[in-house]
């Protein structure tokens, strides 16, 4: 079986850098995008199993990206994890309504993030 | 056509009117919903305004004066939109005071003055007689035209019993007596009469339109054909133009003003629109129905006038065209219908006018006279006062019509219909200052009204009816030619040397001017009586009094038995009993015979009595039985004080109310602002925490990676991660500093440390401090205008912050290949200008305002994601504004990179 694919989307390169390192050493194939529009393009080509998505980004925000992904039949099985500094209950609700499987708040814990991705790959 | 046919048709028509009136009155007594309460009936009854003058005279006037006939209808049309204010107020007052006529209205306003009642009545009677006379004339020549068409005019008859006009007068008088004085109503309401008048309005409208249609579409092929032919003849082409009418703009305006007054002040108009009104809300419908009626009845005036002129030239009097044209075409049936139309216009006018005048004359002249001479209402005779009142009115009607007949015989025959009618309009207009002033101006006094009315009446009489009588040869015409006593400035047609106006305009101008002037001046300089004061307040502020009986200021007492006896004489036993029952049930009391009637019962009796004999007479009658307690000066002062206090209090309340409203508004605004501020603050905190969380996230994650997987990382990676850690830590501290900075600048706790600052030095200093950074990115910086001091008052450190912020922004966004920054200083007036220009991509127009807001950042072309906090420009702007200056950015194009230029202006 091919390695599972994860797309990391965040406008902060340093955060992308950290997540990339954590997932690659677990054996995942990763791709990255720095804004919402780029994220949609990469996602279509890369067909990720998991999408780690920031919310506050220039252009399209993460919620909008999530909704767009959910409308793409090719990405029907892609799971979305929001990883954002927006932490209110309302933000969470919006996040789940935009088609997310999980909503994590920054600053995150390295182990927790990795565990979440692993779990999601193991149990669907 | 035979005389018997004409008379027979007229009698049949009159019988029909009786039938209508009888049927409506019967319905009314059966308490079924009154036909008269319909606003359409009300509006139609108002069309009693259109008399035989309109029906026959408009055509005549149009023939000689073109469009000038319209003025009389434009005035009321212009006033109609104001009815809901003016007319409504008059109606409310009249219902409250049980007003029975215009004389009653004006006399009641000025302290129920008997003198004013008499004056208004005399002005009305003398002024309206010419008007009635033209109705008689119109009917008479109508009959003559129908019976003698095509023959030579009948020779004047030596005896009055051979004169058609005499018999017409007699018939009209009888008709009016039967119609207008059938019963005595406490409110002078005659539902049957109103219904008949409304019916007559329909008849005359239809009749006139039928003639118009016959002329326009029967004799000609529609308006185009008729007007086209009329245009080809000089004498008819004239009618199309205003200038052809020979009427000056001043005369036009005066004509409209006169008719505007007439629609309310003519006794019959007042009677129909006010006294007969069943509910003020009828006005709203009448406001458009009545002008529409005027429009419809005027549509065919010009066509008929033109057709008549073209057919007959000057051989037939134009006032008879409406009849002559159908007759000349052999359409006798139509001529008969037209005659009935004109006949109905004349009868409706005469009936209502004579009824209204007879009410005025009996209530304000005859009854007071009889009471004063103790011929009436005194003694022990059991003659019913009510039937006596009716008798008086019947005699009045007879007399008035006889007077009109005499006038028509002597004077009226030499003038056309409209000219005579306008004499009456001018007389009625004399009531305008006292009436309009009376309901809008509290200061108007009895003395003022008397003086104004008298002077206005004298000028009117001297300028209009007297000269016309002179011309008829009744009195010497010496004064017309050379002025009274040979004084040329007293010539009645060019008074005080004012010439060049037609007689009507001339008379209206002088009489109304002096009338108004004397009314105002005398009012201001005279002291009103107590009753005058209370009545003035009631009339001007009627809304306060709605639903209340008379004011209780005057203390009056009378024995119930005496009051009852007196009322019996004037109202009849039945109505008196009914009135007392009404009072008892209203106030839940039982009145004994010997009991003393208090002020409210006396007032109650007075208003009822006023309904029968007018306010002034009622007051006179009551004075005979009522003991008016002498009011001491103290009491007057107390009453006045109370009124004043009440007014003051009211004003205070109003002011307080307004204050409260403003306060509420201010509170709401403040609350909104606070809410807004709260929201802004919450937004700010959310953004700041987000901005803090981002670097903390990278720091936390990367430091944990270094800690946990040290052995998996090569040295380069470690170095890179550590460098990021330092960078992100810097970012956090920078953000914290700037947030604190904003707090400091925006709060007033840290005022600016003002000092004389040499801006040139400051710029050089900043550039030097950043030399290293410029060198790293190979950016050149050029300073302009720093060779002279450029001093200004400012906070040195803050100003430095501004310069450094602008320079680092320029550095961040300038062209990465060949970076260039220009700094320019310039003094312009009392402002110091600092410009910083880069040669980067520039700023898109949509962003140019936003960049000065908190947390808006542009992506620089070198770094993608900017590494600022988004607060720099906001802080810069805050500092500049705190110095009383301003900052703006100029950047024209992004497509062709021209860079951006920031300009700061700070007052020296």
Coordinates of N, CA and C in Angstrom, one line a residue, chain B residues 86-205:
Chain B
X86 N -57.7 74.6 7.2 CA -58.6 75.8 7.4 C -60.0 75.4 7.6
X87 N -60.6 74.7 6.7 CA -62.0 74.4 6.7 C -62.3 73.5 7.9
X88 N -61.4 72.6 8.2 CA -61.6 71.7 9.3 C -61.7 72.4 10.6
X89 N -60.8 73.4 10.7 CA -60.7 74.2 12.0 C -62.0 74.9 12.1
X90 N -62.5 75.6 11.0 CA -63.7 76.3 11.1 C -64.9 75.4 11.5
X91 N -64.9 74.3 10.9 CA -66.0 73.3 11.2 C -65.9 72.9 12.7
X92 N -64.7 72.6 13.2 CA -64.6 72.1 14.6 C -65.1 73.2 15.5
X93 N -64.7 74.5 15.3 CA -65.1 75.6 16.1 C -66.6 75.7 16.0
X94 N -67.1 75.6 14.8 CA -68.6 75.9 14.6 C -69.4 74.8 15.3
X95 N -68.9 73.5 15.3 CA -69.7 72.5 16.0 C -69.6 72.7 17.5
X96 N -68.5 73.1 18.0 CA -68.3 73.3 19.4 C -69.2 74.5 19.9
X97 N -69.3 75.5 19.1 CA -70.0 76.7 19.5 C -71.5 76.8 18.9
X98 N -71.8 75.7 18.2 CA -73.2 75.7 17.5 C -73.4 76.9 16.7
X99 N -72.4 77.2 15.8 CA -72.4 78.4 15.0 C -73.5 78.1 13.9
X100 N -74.2 79.2 13.5 CA -75.3 79.0 12.5 C -75.0 79.8 11.3
X101 N -74.1 80.7 11.3 CA -73.8 81.4 10.0 C -72.5 82.1 10.2
X102 N -72.0 82.7 9.1 CA -70.7 83.4 9.1 C -70.7 84.6 10.0
X103 N -71.9 85.3 10.1 CA -72.0 86.4 11.0 C -71.9 85.9 12.4
X104 N -72.5 84.8 12.7 CA -72.5 84.2 14.0 C -71.0 83.8 14.4
X105 N -70.3 83.3 13.4 CA -69.0 82.8 13.6 C -68.1 84.0 14.0
X106 N -68.2 85.0 13.2 CA -67.3 86.2 13.5 C -67.7 86.9 14.8
X107 N -69.0 87.0 15.0 CA -69.4 87.7 16.2 C -69.0 86.9 17.5
X108 N -69.2 85.5 17.4 CA -68.8 84.7 18.5 C -67.3 84.8 18.8
X109 N -66.5 84.9 17.8 CA -65.1 85.0 18.0 C -64.7 86.2 18.8
X110 N -65.4 87.3 18.4 CA -65.0 88.6 19.1 C -65.9 88.9 20.3
X111 N -66.0 87.9 21.2 CA -66.8 88.1 22.4 C -68.3 88.1 22.2
X112 N -68.8 87.3 21.3 CA -70.3 87.3 21.0 C -70.8 88.7 20.8
X113 N -70.1 89.5 20.1 CA -70.5 90.9 19.9 C -71.7 91.0 19.0
X114 N -72.7 91.7 19.6 CA -73.9 92.0 18.8 C -73.6 92.9 17.6
X115 N -72.7 93.9 17.8 CA -72.4 94.9 16.8 C -71.8 94.2 15.6
X116 N -70.8 93.3 15.9 CA -70.2 92.6 14.8 C -71.2 91.8 14.0
X117 N -72.1 91.1 14.7 CA -73.1 90.3 14.1 C -73.9 91.2 13.1
X118 N -74.3 92.3 13.5 CA -75.0 93.2 12.7 C -74.2 93.7 11.5
X119 N -73.0 94.0 11.7 CA -72.1 94.5 10.6 C -71.9 93.4 9.6
X120 N -71.6 92.2 10.0 CA -71.3 91.2 9.1 C -72.6 90.9 8.3
X121 N -73.7 90.9 9.0 CA -75.0 90.6 8.3 C -75.2 91.7 7.2
X122 N -75.0 93.0 7.6 CA -75.3 94.0 6.6 C -74.4 93.9 5.4
X123 N -73.1 93.7 5.7 CA -72.1 93.5 4.6 C -72.6 92.4 3.7
X124 N -73.0 91.3 4.3 CA -73.4 90.1 3.6 C -74.6 90.4 2.7
X125 N -75.6 91.0 3.4 CA -76.9 91.2 2.7 C -76.7 92.2 1.5
X126 N -76.1 93.3 1.9 CA -75.9 94.3 0.8 C -74.9 93.8 -0.3
X127 N -73.9 93.1 0.2 CA -72.9 92.6 -0.8 C -73.5 91.5 -1.7
X128 N -74.4 90.7 -1.2 CA -74.9 89.6 -1.9 C -76.1 89.9 -2.8
X129 N -76.8 91.0 -2.5 CA -78.0 91.3 -3.3 C -77.7 91.4 -4.8
X130 N -76.6 92.1 -5.2 CA -76.3 92.1 -6.6 C -76.1 90.7 -7.2
X131 N -75.5 89.8 -6.3 CA -75.3 88.4 -6.8 C -76.6 87.7 -7.0
X132 N -77.6 87.9 -6.1 CA -78.9 87.3 -6.3 C -79.6 87.9 -7.5
X133 N -79.3 89.2 -7.7 CA -80.0 89.8 -8.8 C -79.6 89.2 -10.2
X134 N -78.3 88.8 -10.3 CA -77.9 88.2 -11.6 C -78.6 86.8 -11.8
X135 N -78.9 86.2 -10.7 CA -79.6 84.9 -10.9 C -81.0 85.1 -11.4
X136 N -81.6 86.1 -10.9 CA -83.0 86.5 -11.4 C -82.9 86.9 -12.9
X137 N -81.9 87.7 -13.1 CA -81.7 88.2 -14.5 C -81.5 87.0 -15.4
X138 N -80.6 86.0 -15.0 CA -80.3 84.9 -15.8 C -81.5 84.1 -16.1
X139 N -82.3 83.8 -15.1 CA -83.5 83.0 -15.3 C -84.5 83.8 -16.3
X140 N -84.6 85.1 -16.0 CA -85.5 85.9 -16.8 C -85.1 85.8 -18.3
X141 N -83.8 86.1 -18.6 CA -83.5 86.2 -20.0 C -83.5 84.8 -20.6
X142 N -83.3 83.8 -19.7 CA -83.4 82.4 -20.2 C -84.8 82.1 -20.7
X143 N -85.8 82.6 -19.9 CA -87.2 82.4 -20.4 C -87.4 83.2 -21.6
X144 N -87.0 84.4 -21.6 CA -87.2 85.3 -22.8 C -86.5 84.7 -24.0
X145 N -85.3 84.1 -23.9 CA -84.6 83.6 -25.0 C -85.4 82.4 -25.6
X146 N -85.9 81.5 -24.6 CA -86.6 80.3 -25.1 C -87.9 80.7 -25.8
X147 N -88.6 81.7 -25.2 CA -89.9 82.0 -25.8 C -89.9 83.0 -26.9
X148 N -88.9 83.8 -27.0 CA -88.8 84.8 -28.1 C -87.6 84.7 -29.0
X149 N -87.1 83.5 -29.1 CA -85.9 83.4 -29.9 C -86.1 83.7 -31.4
X150 N -85.3 84.6 -31.9 CA -85.4 85.0 -33.3 C -86.3 86.2 -33.5
X151 N -87.0 86.6 -32.4 CA -87.8 87.8 -32.5 C -87.1 89.0 -32.0
X152 N -87.6 90.1 -32.2 CA -87.0 91.3 -31.6 C -87.2 91.2 -30.1
X153 N -86.3 91.8 -29.4 CA -86.4 91.8 -27.9 C -87.7 92.5 -27.5
X154 N -88.4 91.9 -26.6 CA -89.7 92.5 -26.2 C -89.5 93.9 -25.6
X155 N -90.4 94.7 -25.9 CA -90.3 96.1 -25.5 C -90.5 96.1 -23.9
X156 N -89.8 97.0 -23.3 CA -89.9 97.1 -21.8 C -91.4 97.4 -21.4
X157 N -91.8 96.6 -20.4 CA -93.2 96.8 -20.0 C -93.3 97.9 -19.0
X158 N -94.4 98.7 -19.1 CA -94.5 99.8 -18.1 C -94.9 99.3 -16.7
X159 N -95.6 98.2 -16.5 CA -96.0 97.8 -15.2 C -95.2 96.5 -14.8
X160 N -95.0 96.5 -13.5 CA -94.2 95.3 -13.0 C -94.9 94.0 -13.2
X161 N -96.2 94.0 -13.2 CA -96.9 92.7 -13.3 C -96.9 92.2 -14.8
X162 N -96.3 93.0 -15.7 CA -96.1 92.5 -17.0 C -94.7 92.0 -17.2
X163 N -93.9 92.2 -16.2 CA -92.5 91.9 -16.3 C -92.2 90.5 -15.9
X164 N -91.5 89.7 -16.7 CA -91.2 88.3 -16.4 C -90.4 88.2 -15.1
X165 N -89.4 89.2 -15.0 CA -88.5 89.1 -13.9 C -89.2 89.2 -12.6
X166 N -90.3 90.0 -12.5 CA -91.0 90.1 -11.3 C -91.6 88.8 -10.9
X167 N -92.2 88.1 -11.8 CA -92.8 86.8 -11.5 C -91.7 85.8 -11.2
X168 N -90.6 85.8 -11.8 CA -89.5 84.9 -11.5 C -89.1 85.2 -10.0
X169 N -89.0 86.5 -9.7 CA -88.6 86.8 -8.3 C -89.6 86.2 -7.3
X170 N -90.8 86.5 -7.6 CA -91.9 86.0 -6.7 C -91.8 84.5 -6.5
X171 N -91.7 83.8 -7.7 CA -91.6 82.4 -7.6 C -90.4 81.9 -6.8
X172 N -89.3 82.5 -7.0 CA -88.1 82.1 -6.3 C -88.3 82.4 -4.8
X173 N -88.9 83.5 -4.5 CA -89.1 83.8 -3.1 C -89.9 82.8 -2.4
X174 N -91.0 82.4 -3.0 CA -91.9 81.4 -2.5 C -91.2 80.1 -2.3
X175 N -90.5 79.7 -3.4 CA -89.7 78.5 -3.4 C -88.8 78.5 -2.2
X176 N -88.0 79.6 -2.0 CA -87.0 79.6 -0.9 C -87.7 79.6 0.4
X177 N -88.8 80.3 0.6 CA -89.5 80.3 1.9 C -89.9 78.8 2.2
X178 N -90.5 78.2 1.2 CA -91.0 76.8 1.5 C -89.8 75.9 1.8
X179 N -88.7 76.1 1.0 CA -87.6 75.2 1.1 C -86.8 75.4 2.4
X180 N -86.5 76.7 2.6 CA -85.5 77.0 3.6 C -86.0 77.2 5.0
X181 N -87.3 77.4 5.2 CA -87.8 77.8 6.5 C -89.0 76.9 6.9
X182 N -88.8 75.6 6.5 CA -89.9 74.7 6.9 C -89.9 74.4 8.4
X183 N -88.7 74.2 8.9 CA -88.7 73.9 10.3 C -87.5 74.7 11.0
X184 N -87.5 74.7 12.3 CA -86.4 75.4 13.0 C -85.5 74.3 13.6
X185 N -84.3 74.2 13.1 CA -83.4 73.2 13.6 C -82.5 73.8 14.6
X186 N -82.2 73.2 15.7 CA -81.3 73.8 16.6 C -79.9 74.0 16.0
X187 N -79.5 73.2 15.1 CA -78.2 73.4 14.5 C -78.3 74.0 13.1
X188 N -79.5 74.4 12.7 CA -79.6 74.9 11.3 C -79.2 73.9 10.3
X189 N -79.5 72.7 10.5 CA -79.1 71.7 9.5 C -80.4 71.3 8.7
X190 N -80.2 71.3 7.4 CA -81.4 71.0 6.6 C -80.9 69.9 5.6
X191 N -81.1 68.6 6.0 CA -80.6 67.5 5.2 C -81.3 67.5 3.8
X192 N -82.6 67.7 3.8 CA -83.4 67.6 2.6 C -82.8 68.7 1.6
X193 N -82.6 69.9 2.1 CA -82.1 71.0 1.3 C -80.7 70.6 0.7
X194 N -79.9 70.0 1.5 CA -78.5 69.7 1.0 C -78.6 68.6 -0.1
X195 N -79.5 67.6 0.1 CA -79.6 66.6 -0.9 C -80.1 67.2 -2.2
X196 N -81.1 68.1 -2.1 CA -81.7 68.7 -3.3 C -80.6 69.6 -4.0
X197 N -79.7 70.2 -3.2 CA -78.7 71.0 -3.8 C -77.7 70.1 -4.5
X198 N -77.3 69.0 -3.9 CA -76.4 68.1 -4.5 C -77.0 67.6 -5.8
X199 N -78.3 67.3 -5.8 CA -79.0 66.8 -7.0 C -78.9 67.9 -8.1
X200 N -79.1 69.2 -7.7 CA -79.1 70.3 -8.7 C -77.7 70.4 -9.3
X201 N -76.7 70.1 -8.5 CA -75.3 70.2 -9.0 C -75.1 69.2 -10.1
X202 N -75.7 68.0 -9.9 CA -75.5 67.0 -11.0 C -76.3 67.5 -12.2
X203 N -77.5 68.0 -12.0 CA -78.3 68.4 -13.2 C -77.6 69.5 -14.0
X204 N -77.0 70.5 -13.3 CA -76.4 71.6 -14.1 C -75.2 71.1 -14.8
X205 N -74.4 70.2 -14.1 CA -73.2 69.7 -14.8 C -73.6 68.9 -16.1

